[in-house]
Amino acid sequence: MIPCDVSNLKKYYCKNVGVEDVTFNVKEGEIVGFIGPNGAGKTTTIRAIVGLLKPTNGSVAILNEDAFKNGHNARRELGYVSGEASYFPELTVMENLKFVADMRGVSYDRIDYLSTKLELALTRKPAELSLGNKKKLSIIMALLSSPKLIVLDEPTVGLDPIVKQKFFELMEEEKKRGASIIISSHELTEIQRLCDMCQLPLKSSLFQWYQFY
């Protein structure tokens, strides 16, 4: 099974091109990184992968399901960090995480491990958190259930260098257990941090891609 398979993906916004003829796949235990400036089409591609955006043409399959038509089945095994994550504002960080853990059938021990790893305080409410701590919360929510496919859109924005290092360590842990990871960034050094092999281009004039094992 190929956890993510994108073929000839096109997305137009009226006459504006979002992405053009994007084709790639992600195998088990692989990490694929999108690198490019803001507006290059990284988020458009990611939203198509997770089923939030219907392609103009082409196809996206996640865990052998059409991401837009039947993706609700596959999304049970998907962890996603978006640029605009949302939370229950009246709940504390811990209560938000317990809600996700209960919904996914995950032990609270996993919350303890991830929150300790990323140094996230659990007693405050999301509105009281800095940008970096909100990003930590999003990452933990995405990783809680140890999903088969992890999709991360600019996950390190707002993280300090020490926490970034711990985030990289978590990505290596997820990769070792066989998870497939898609990560976008406009920072080449972040992609290179985990990269053993680089390939380009990604059949698109808008951004390049890096695949590392």
PDB file of C-alpha atoms in Angstrom:
ATOM      1  CA  MET A   1       0.000   0.000   0.000  1.00  0.00           C
ATOM      2  CA  ILE A   2       1.174   3.505  -0.857  1.00  0.00           C
ATOM      3  CA  PRO A   3      -0.050   5.786   1.981  1.00  0.00           C
ATOM      4  CA  CYS A   4      -0.234   8.856  -0.261  1.00  0.00           C
ATOM      5  CA  ASP A   5      -0.404   8.989  -4.045  1.00  0.00           C
ATOM      6  CA  VAL A   6      -0.797  12.293  -5.902  1.00  0.00           C
ATOM      7  CA  SER A   7      -1.190  12.159  -9.676  1.00  0.00           C
ATOM      8  CA  ASN A   8      -1.345  15.140 -12.061  1.00  0.00           C
ATOM      9  CA  LEU A   9      -2.873  17.354  -9.389  1.00  0.00           C
ATOM     10  CA  LYS A  10      -4.141  20.681 -10.673  1.00  0.00           C
ATOM     11  CA  LYS A  11      -5.947  23.403  -8.757  1.00  0.00           C
ATOM     12  CA  TYR A  12      -7.088  26.659 -10.306  1.00  0.00           C
ATOM     13  CA  TYR A  13      -8.699  29.601  -8.559  1.00  0.00           C
ATOM     14  CA  CYS A  14     -10.631  31.188 -11.438  1.00  0.00           C
ATOM     15  CA  LYS A  15      -7.767  32.101 -13.787  1.00  0.00           C
ATOM     16  CA  ASN A  16      -5.076  31.838 -11.114  1.00  0.00           C
ATOM     17  CA  VAL A  17      -2.959  28.712 -10.832  1.00  0.00           C
ATOM     18  CA  GLY A  18      -2.751  27.131  -7.384  1.00  0.00           C
ATOM     19  CA  VAL A  19      -0.720  24.104  -8.463  1.00  0.00           C
ATOM     20  CA  GLU A  20      -0.076  22.591 -11.880  1.00  0.00           C
ATOM     21  CA  ASP A  21       0.558  18.892 -12.659  1.00  0.00           C
ATOM     22  CA  VAL A  22       1.890  17.832  -9.263  1.00  0.00           C
ATOM     23  CA  THR A  23       2.761  14.121  -9.141  1.00  0.00           C
ATOM     24  CA  PHE A  24       4.480  12.189  -6.354  1.00  0.00           C
ATOM     25  CA  ASN A  25       3.889   9.439  -3.815  1.00  0.00           C
ATOM     26  CA  VAL A  26       4.932   8.683  -0.255  1.00  0.00           C
ATOM     27  CA  LYS A  27       5.751   5.152   0.799  1.00  0.00           C
ATOM     28  CA  GLU A  28       5.678   3.678   4.278  1.00  0.00           C
ATOM     29  CA  GLY A  29       8.467   5.053   6.450  1.00  0.00           C
ATOM     30  CA  GLU A  30       9.253   7.907   4.046  1.00  0.00           C
ATOM     31  CA  ILE A  31       9.259  11.644   4.623  1.00  0.00           C
ATOM     32  CA  VAL A  32       8.535  13.958   1.714  1.00  0.00           C
ATOM     33  CA  GLY A  33       9.240  17.645   2.118  1.00  0.00           C
ATOM     34  CA  PHE A  34       7.852  20.543   0.139  1.00  0.00           C
ATOM     35  CA  ILE A  35      10.196  23.510  -0.043  1.00  0.00           C
ATOM     36  CA  GLY A  36       9.280  26.837  -1.552  1.00  0.00           C
ATOM     37  CA  PRO A  37       8.420  30.463  -0.789  1.00  0.00           C
ATOM     38  CA  ASN A  38       5.052  31.635   0.493  1.00  0.00           C
ATOM     39  CA  GLY A  39       2.441  31.368  -2.259  1.00  0.00           C
ATOM     40  CA  ALA A  40       4.256  28.570  -4.073  1.00  0.00           C
ATOM     41  CA  GLY A  41       1.376  26.096  -3.732  1.00  0.00           C
ATOM     42  CA  LYS A  42       2.494  24.009  -0.763  1.00  0.00           C
ATOM     43  CA  THR A  43      -0.630  24.569   1.319  1.00  0.00           C
ATOM     44  CA  THR A  44      -2.917  24.068  -1.690  1.00  0.00           C
ATOM     45  CA  THR A  45      -1.362  20.646  -2.287  1.00  0.00           C
ATOM     46  CA  ILE A  46      -1.570  19.714   1.385  1.00  0.00           C
ATOM     47  CA  ARG A  47      -5.238  20.718   1.640  1.00  0.00           C
ATOM     48  CA  ALA A  48      -5.988  18.550  -1.389  1.00  0.00           C
ATOM     49  CA  ILE A  49      -4.190  15.630   0.261  1.00  0.00           C
ATOM     50  CA  VAL A  50      -6.199  15.850   3.483  1.00  0.00           C
ATOM     51  CA  GLY A  51      -9.485  16.286   1.605  1.00  0.00           C
ATOM     52  CA  LEU A  52     -10.174  19.940   2.411  1.00  0.00           C
ATOM     53  CA  LEU A  53      -9.815  21.107  -1.178  1.00  0.00           C
ATOM     54  CA  LYS A  54     -11.278  19.535  -4.296  1.00  0.00           C
ATOM     55  CA  PRO A  55      -8.769  19.371  -7.155  1.00  0.00           C
ATOM     56  CA  THR A  56      -9.615  20.943 -10.474  1.00  0.00           C
ATOM     57  CA  ASN A  57      -8.074  17.893 -12.113  1.00  0.00           C
ATOM     58  CA  GLY A  58      -5.941  14.911 -11.190  1.00  0.00           C
ATOM     59  CA  SER A  59      -6.272  12.576  -8.231  1.00  0.00           C
ATOM     60  CA  VAL A  60      -5.168  12.241  -4.621  1.00  0.00           C
ATOM     61  CA  ALA A  61      -5.374   8.942  -2.738  1.00  0.00           C
ATOM     62  CA  ILE A  62      -4.550   8.470   0.932  1.00  0.00           C
ATOM     63  CA  LEU A  63      -4.307   4.958   2.340  1.00  0.00           C
ATOM     64  CA  ASN A  64      -5.956   3.628  -0.854  1.00  0.00           C
ATOM     65  CA  GLU A  65      -8.966   5.960  -0.566  1.00  0.00           C
ATOM     66  CA  ASP A  66      -9.846   8.961  -2.721  1.00  0.00           C
ATOM     67  CA  ALA A  67      -8.924  11.882  -0.463  1.00  0.00           C
ATOM     68  CA  PHE A  68     -11.936  13.982  -1.419  1.00  0.00           C
ATOM     69  CA  LYS A  69     -14.670  11.404  -2.057  1.00  0.00           C
ATOM     70  CA  ASN A  70     -13.911   8.667   0.468  1.00  0.00           C
ATOM     71  CA  GLY A  71     -11.238  10.196   2.635  1.00  0.00           C
ATOM     72  CA  HIS A  72     -13.339  10.052   5.810  1.00  0.00           C
ATOM     73  CA  ASN A  73     -12.352   6.392   6.158  1.00  0.00           C
ATOM     74  CA  ALA A  74      -8.637   7.002   5.683  1.00  0.00           C
ATOM     75  CA  ARG A  75      -8.543  10.124   7.850  1.00  0.00           C
ATOM     76  CA  ARG A  76      -8.897   7.923  10.909  1.00  0.00           C
ATOM     77  CA  GLU A  77      -5.241   7.082  10.281  1.00  0.00           C
ATOM     78  CA  LEU A  78      -4.161  10.627   9.428  1.00  0.00           C
ATOM     79  CA  GLY A  79      -2.575  13.303  11.634  1.00  0.00           C
ATOM     80  CA  TYR A  80      -2.697  16.878  10.314  1.00  0.00           C
ATOM     81  CA  VAL A  81      -1.155  20.169  11.393  1.00  0.00           C
ATOM     82  CA  SER A  82      -2.612  23.139   9.521  1.00  0.00           C
ATOM     83  CA  GLY A  83      -1.608  26.768   9.503  1.00  0.00           C
ATOM     84  CA  GLU A  84      -4.863  27.737  11.206  1.00  0.00           C
ATOM     85  CA  ALA A  85      -5.501  25.104  13.841  1.00  0.00           C
ATOM     86  CA  SER A  86      -8.623  25.388  16.003  1.00  0.00           C
ATOM     87  CA  TYR A  87      -9.324  24.326  19.567  1.00  0.00           C
ATOM     88  CA  PHE A  88     -12.075  24.386  22.160  1.00  0.00           C
ATOM     89  CA  PRO A  89     -11.352  27.822  23.690  1.00  0.00           C
ATOM     90  CA  GLU A  90     -13.223  27.161  26.940  1.00  0.00           C
ATOM     91  CA  LEU A  91     -11.123  24.062  27.668  1.00  0.00           C
ATOM     92  CA  THR A  92      -7.565  23.882  28.955  1.00  0.00           C
ATOM     93  CA  VAL A  93      -4.754  22.457  26.855  1.00  0.00           C
ATOM     94  CA  MET A  94      -5.011  19.177  28.775  1.00  0.00           C
ATOM     95  CA  GLU A  95      -8.773  19.006  28.305  1.00  0.00           C
ATOM     96  CA  ASN A  96      -8.357  19.609  24.570  1.00  0.00           C
ATOM     97  CA  LEU A  97      -5.800  16.819  24.374  1.00  0.00           C
ATOM     98  CA  LYS A  98      -7.913  14.437  26.453  1.00  0.00           C
ATOM     99  CA  PHE A  99     -10.842  15.057  24.093  1.00  0.00           C
ATOM    100  CA  VAL A 100      -8.692  14.055  21.100  1.00  0.00           C
ATOM    101  CA  ALA A 101      -7.249  11.073  22.979  1.00  0.00           C
ATOM    102  CA  ASP A 102     -10.727   9.833  23.953  1.00  0.00           C
ATOM    103  CA  MET A 103     -11.971  10.274  20.399  1.00  0.00           C
ATOM    104  CA  ARG A 104      -9.002   8.287  19.054  1.00  0.00           C
ATOM    105  CA  GLY A 105      -8.927   5.710  21.832  1.00  0.00           C
ATOM    106  CA  VAL A 106      -5.460   6.708  22.995  1.00  0.00           C
ATOM    107  CA  SER A 107      -3.981   6.374  26.479  1.00  0.00           C
ATOM    108  CA  TYR A 108      -3.301   9.602  28.376  1.00  0.00           C
ATOM    109  CA  ASP A 109       0.281   8.374  28.770  1.00  0.00           C
ATOM    110  CA  ARG A 110       0.804   9.464  25.177  1.00  0.00           C
ATOM    111  CA  ILE A 111      -0.230  13.015  26.152  1.00  0.00           C
ATOM    112  CA  ASP A 112       2.304  12.988  28.975  1.00  0.00           C
ATOM    113  CA  TYR A 113       5.092  11.775  26.686  1.00  0.00           C
ATOM    114  CA  LEU A 114       4.500  14.278  23.883  1.00  0.00           C
ATOM    115  CA  SER A 115       3.808  17.283  26.113  1.00  0.00           C
ATOM    116  CA  THR A 116       6.975  16.580  28.113  1.00  0.00           C
ATOM    117  CA  LYS A 117       8.991  16.125  24.926  1.00  0.00           C
ATOM    118  CA  LEU A 118       7.824  19.465  23.493  1.00  0.00           C
ATOM    119  CA  GLU A 119       7.722  21.265  26.852  1.00  0.00           C
ATOM    120  CA  LEU A 120       4.053  22.237  26.643  1.00  0.00           C
ATOM    121  CA  ALA A 121       2.243  23.411  29.780  1.00  0.00           C
ATOM    122  CA  LEU A 122      -1.158  21.732  30.095  1.00  0.00           C
ATOM    123  CA  THR A 123      -3.074  23.930  32.532  1.00  0.00           C
ATOM    124  CA  ARG A 124      -3.563  27.061  30.422  1.00  0.00           C
ATOM    125  CA  LYS A 125      -6.221  27.701  27.783  1.00  0.00           C
ATOM    126  CA  PRO A 126      -5.246  27.911  24.094  1.00  0.00           C
ATOM    127  CA  ALA A 127      -6.014  31.638  23.877  1.00  0.00           C
ATOM    128  CA  GLU A 128      -3.395  32.255  26.553  1.00  0.00           C
ATOM    129  CA  LEU A 129      -0.656  30.485  24.608  1.00  0.00           C
ATOM    130  CA  SER A 130       2.059  32.029  22.466  1.00  0.00           C
ATOM    131  CA  LEU A 131       2.271  31.166  18.760  1.00  0.00           C
ATOM    132  CA  GLY A 132       4.971  28.600  19.488  1.00  0.00           C
ATOM    133  CA  ASN A 133       2.953  26.880  22.201  1.00  0.00           C
ATOM    134  CA  LYS A 134      -0.142  26.785  19.992  1.00  0.00           C
ATOM    135  CA  LYS A 135       1.997  25.085  17.363  1.00  0.00           C
ATOM    136  CA  LYS A 136       3.182  22.550  19.952  1.00  0.00           C
ATOM    137  CA  LEU A 137      -0.452  21.799  20.801  1.00  0.00           C
ATOM    138  CA  SER A 138      -1.265  21.247  17.119  1.00  0.00           C
ATOM    139  CA  ILE A 139       1.696  18.902  16.685  1.00  0.00           C
ATOM    140  CA  ILE A 140       0.756  16.860  19.747  1.00  0.00           C
ATOM    141  CA  MET A 141      -2.852  16.564  18.560  1.00  0.00           C
ATOM    142  CA  ALA A 142      -1.616  15.302  15.186  1.00  0.00           C
ATOM    143  CA  LEU A 143       0.735  12.717  16.706  1.00  0.00           C
ATOM    144  CA  LEU A 144      -1.440  11.483  19.581  1.00  0.00           C
ATOM    145  CA  SER A 145      -2.881   8.458  17.812  1.00  0.00           C
ATOM    146  CA  SER A 146       0.392   7.421  16.122  1.00  0.00           C
ATOM    147  CA  PRO A 147      -1.236   7.751  12.676  1.00  0.00           C
ATOM    148  CA  LYS A 148      -0.005   5.994   9.552  1.00  0.00           C
ATOM    149  CA  LEU A 149       0.125   9.256   7.570  1.00  0.00           C
ATOM    150  CA  ILE A 150       1.251  12.568   9.084  1.00  0.00           C
ATOM    151  CA  VAL A 151       0.762  15.808   7.127  1.00  0.00           C
ATOM    152  CA  LEU A 152       2.413  18.940   8.513  1.00  0.00           C
ATOM    153  CA  ASP A 153       1.996  22.424   7.029  1.00  0.00           C
ATOM    154  CA  GLU A 154       4.781  24.739   8.260  1.00  0.00           C
ATOM    155  CA  PRO A 155       4.930  22.937  11.627  1.00  0.00           C
ATOM    156  CA  THR A 156       7.991  24.725  13.004  1.00  0.00           C
ATOM    157  CA  VAL A 157       6.678  28.289  12.699  1.00  0.00           C
ATOM    158  CA  GLY A 158       7.012  29.907  16.115  1.00  0.00           C
ATOM    159  CA  LEU A 159       9.128  27.144  17.650  1.00  0.00           C
ATOM    160  CA  ASP A 160      12.389  28.075  19.323  1.00  0.00           C
ATOM    161  CA  PRO A 161      15.595  26.256  18.258  1.00  0.00           C
ATOM    162  CA  ILE A 162      15.588  23.821  21.205  1.00  0.00           C
ATOM    163  CA  VAL A 163      11.989  22.767  20.615  1.00  0.00           C
ATOM    164  CA  LYS A 164      12.670  22.478  16.872  1.00  0.00           C
ATOM    165  CA  GLN A 165      15.388  19.953  17.676  1.00  0.00           C
ATOM    166  CA  LYS A 166      12.925  17.953  19.789  1.00  0.00           C
ATOM    167  CA  PHE A 167      10.389  18.152  16.966  1.00  0.00           C
ATOM    168  CA  PHE A 168      12.982  16.717  14.573  1.00  0.00           C
ATOM    169  CA  GLU A 169      13.600  13.892  17.043  1.00  0.00           C
ATOM    170  CA  LEU A 170       9.877  13.136  17.122  1.00  0.00           C
ATOM    171  CA  MET A 171       9.787  12.998  13.331  1.00  0.00           C
ATOM    172  CA  GLU A 172      12.647  10.498  13.369  1.00  0.00           C
ATOM    173  CA  GLU A 173      10.740   8.394  15.922  1.00  0.00           C
ATOM    174  CA  GLU A 174       7.607   8.423  13.784  1.00  0.00           C
ATOM    175  CA  LYS A 175       9.594   7.496  10.705  1.00  0.00           C
ATOM    176  CA  LYS A 176      11.222   4.540  12.499  1.00  0.00           C
ATOM    177  CA  ARG A 177       7.840   3.097  13.475  1.00  0.00           C
ATOM    178  CA  GLY A 178       6.844   3.198   9.783  1.00  0.00           C
ATOM    179  CA  ALA A 179       4.766   6.370   9.546  1.00  0.00           C
ATOM    180  CA  SER A 180       4.697   8.280   6.269  1.00  0.00           C
ATOM    181  CA  ILE A 181       5.266  12.017   6.689  1.00  0.00           C
ATOM    182  CA  ILE A 182       4.623  15.017   4.462  1.00  0.00           C
ATOM    183  CA  ILE A 183       6.073  18.297   5.695  1.00  0.00           C
ATOM    184  CA  SER A 184       6.116  21.754   4.121  1.00  0.00           C
ATOM    185  CA  SER A 185       8.525  24.575   4.843  1.00  0.00           C
ATOM    186  CA  HIS A 186       9.991  27.657   3.233  1.00  0.00           C
ATOM    187  CA  GLU A 187      13.234  27.012   5.150  1.00  0.00           C
ATOM    188  CA  LEU A 188      15.606  24.779   3.198  1.00  0.00           C
ATOM    189  CA  THR A 189      17.767  24.161   6.266  1.00  0.00           C
ATOM    190  CA  GLU A 190      14.804  22.555   8.070  1.00  0.00           C
ATOM    191  CA  ILE A 191      14.167  20.153   5.215  1.00  0.00           C
ATOM    192  CA  GLN A 192      17.875  19.354   4.979  1.00  0.00           C
ATOM    193  CA  ARG A 193      17.970  18.644   8.715  1.00  0.00           C
ATOM    194  CA  LEU A 194      16.214  15.324   8.120  1.00  0.00           C
ATOM    195  CA  CYS A 195      17.235  14.778   4.518  1.00  0.00           C
ATOM    196  CA  ASP A 196      19.374  11.836   3.391  1.00  0.00           C
ATOM    197  CA  MET A 197      18.514  12.174  -0.296  1.00  0.00           C
ATOM    198  CA  CYS A 198      17.063  15.102  -2.275  1.00  0.00           C
ATOM    199  CA  GLN A 199      15.216  15.005  -5.571  1.00  0.00           C
ATOM    200  CA  LEU A 200      13.760  17.781  -7.713  1.00  0.00           C
ATOM    201  CA  PRO A 201      11.697  19.003  -9.355  1.00  0.00           C
ATOM    202  CA  LEU A 202       8.177  17.917  -8.418  1.00  0.00           C
ATOM    203  CA  LYS A 203       6.600  18.193 -11.896  1.00  0.00           C
ATOM    204  CA  SER A 204       5.462  21.705 -11.027  1.00  0.00           C
ATOM    205  CA  SER A 205       6.867  25.105 -11.872  1.00  0.00           C
ATOM    206  CA  LEU A 206       5.786  26.412  -8.482  1.00  0.00           C
ATOM    207  CA  PHE A 207       7.877  24.543  -5.946  1.00  0.00           C
ATOM    208  CA  GLN A 208      10.562  21.944  -5.552  1.00  0.00           C
ATOM    209  CA  TRP A 209      10.426  18.803  -3.481  1.00  0.00           C
ATOM    210  CA  TYR A 210      12.751  16.762  -1.370  1.00  0.00           C
ATOM    211  CA  GLN A 211      12.336  13.106  -0.521  1.00  0.00           C
ATOM    212  CA  PHE A 212      14.334  11.588   2.282  1.00  0.00           C
ATOM    213  CA  TYR A 213      14.579   8.128   3.727  1.00  0.00           C
TER     214      TYR A 213
END
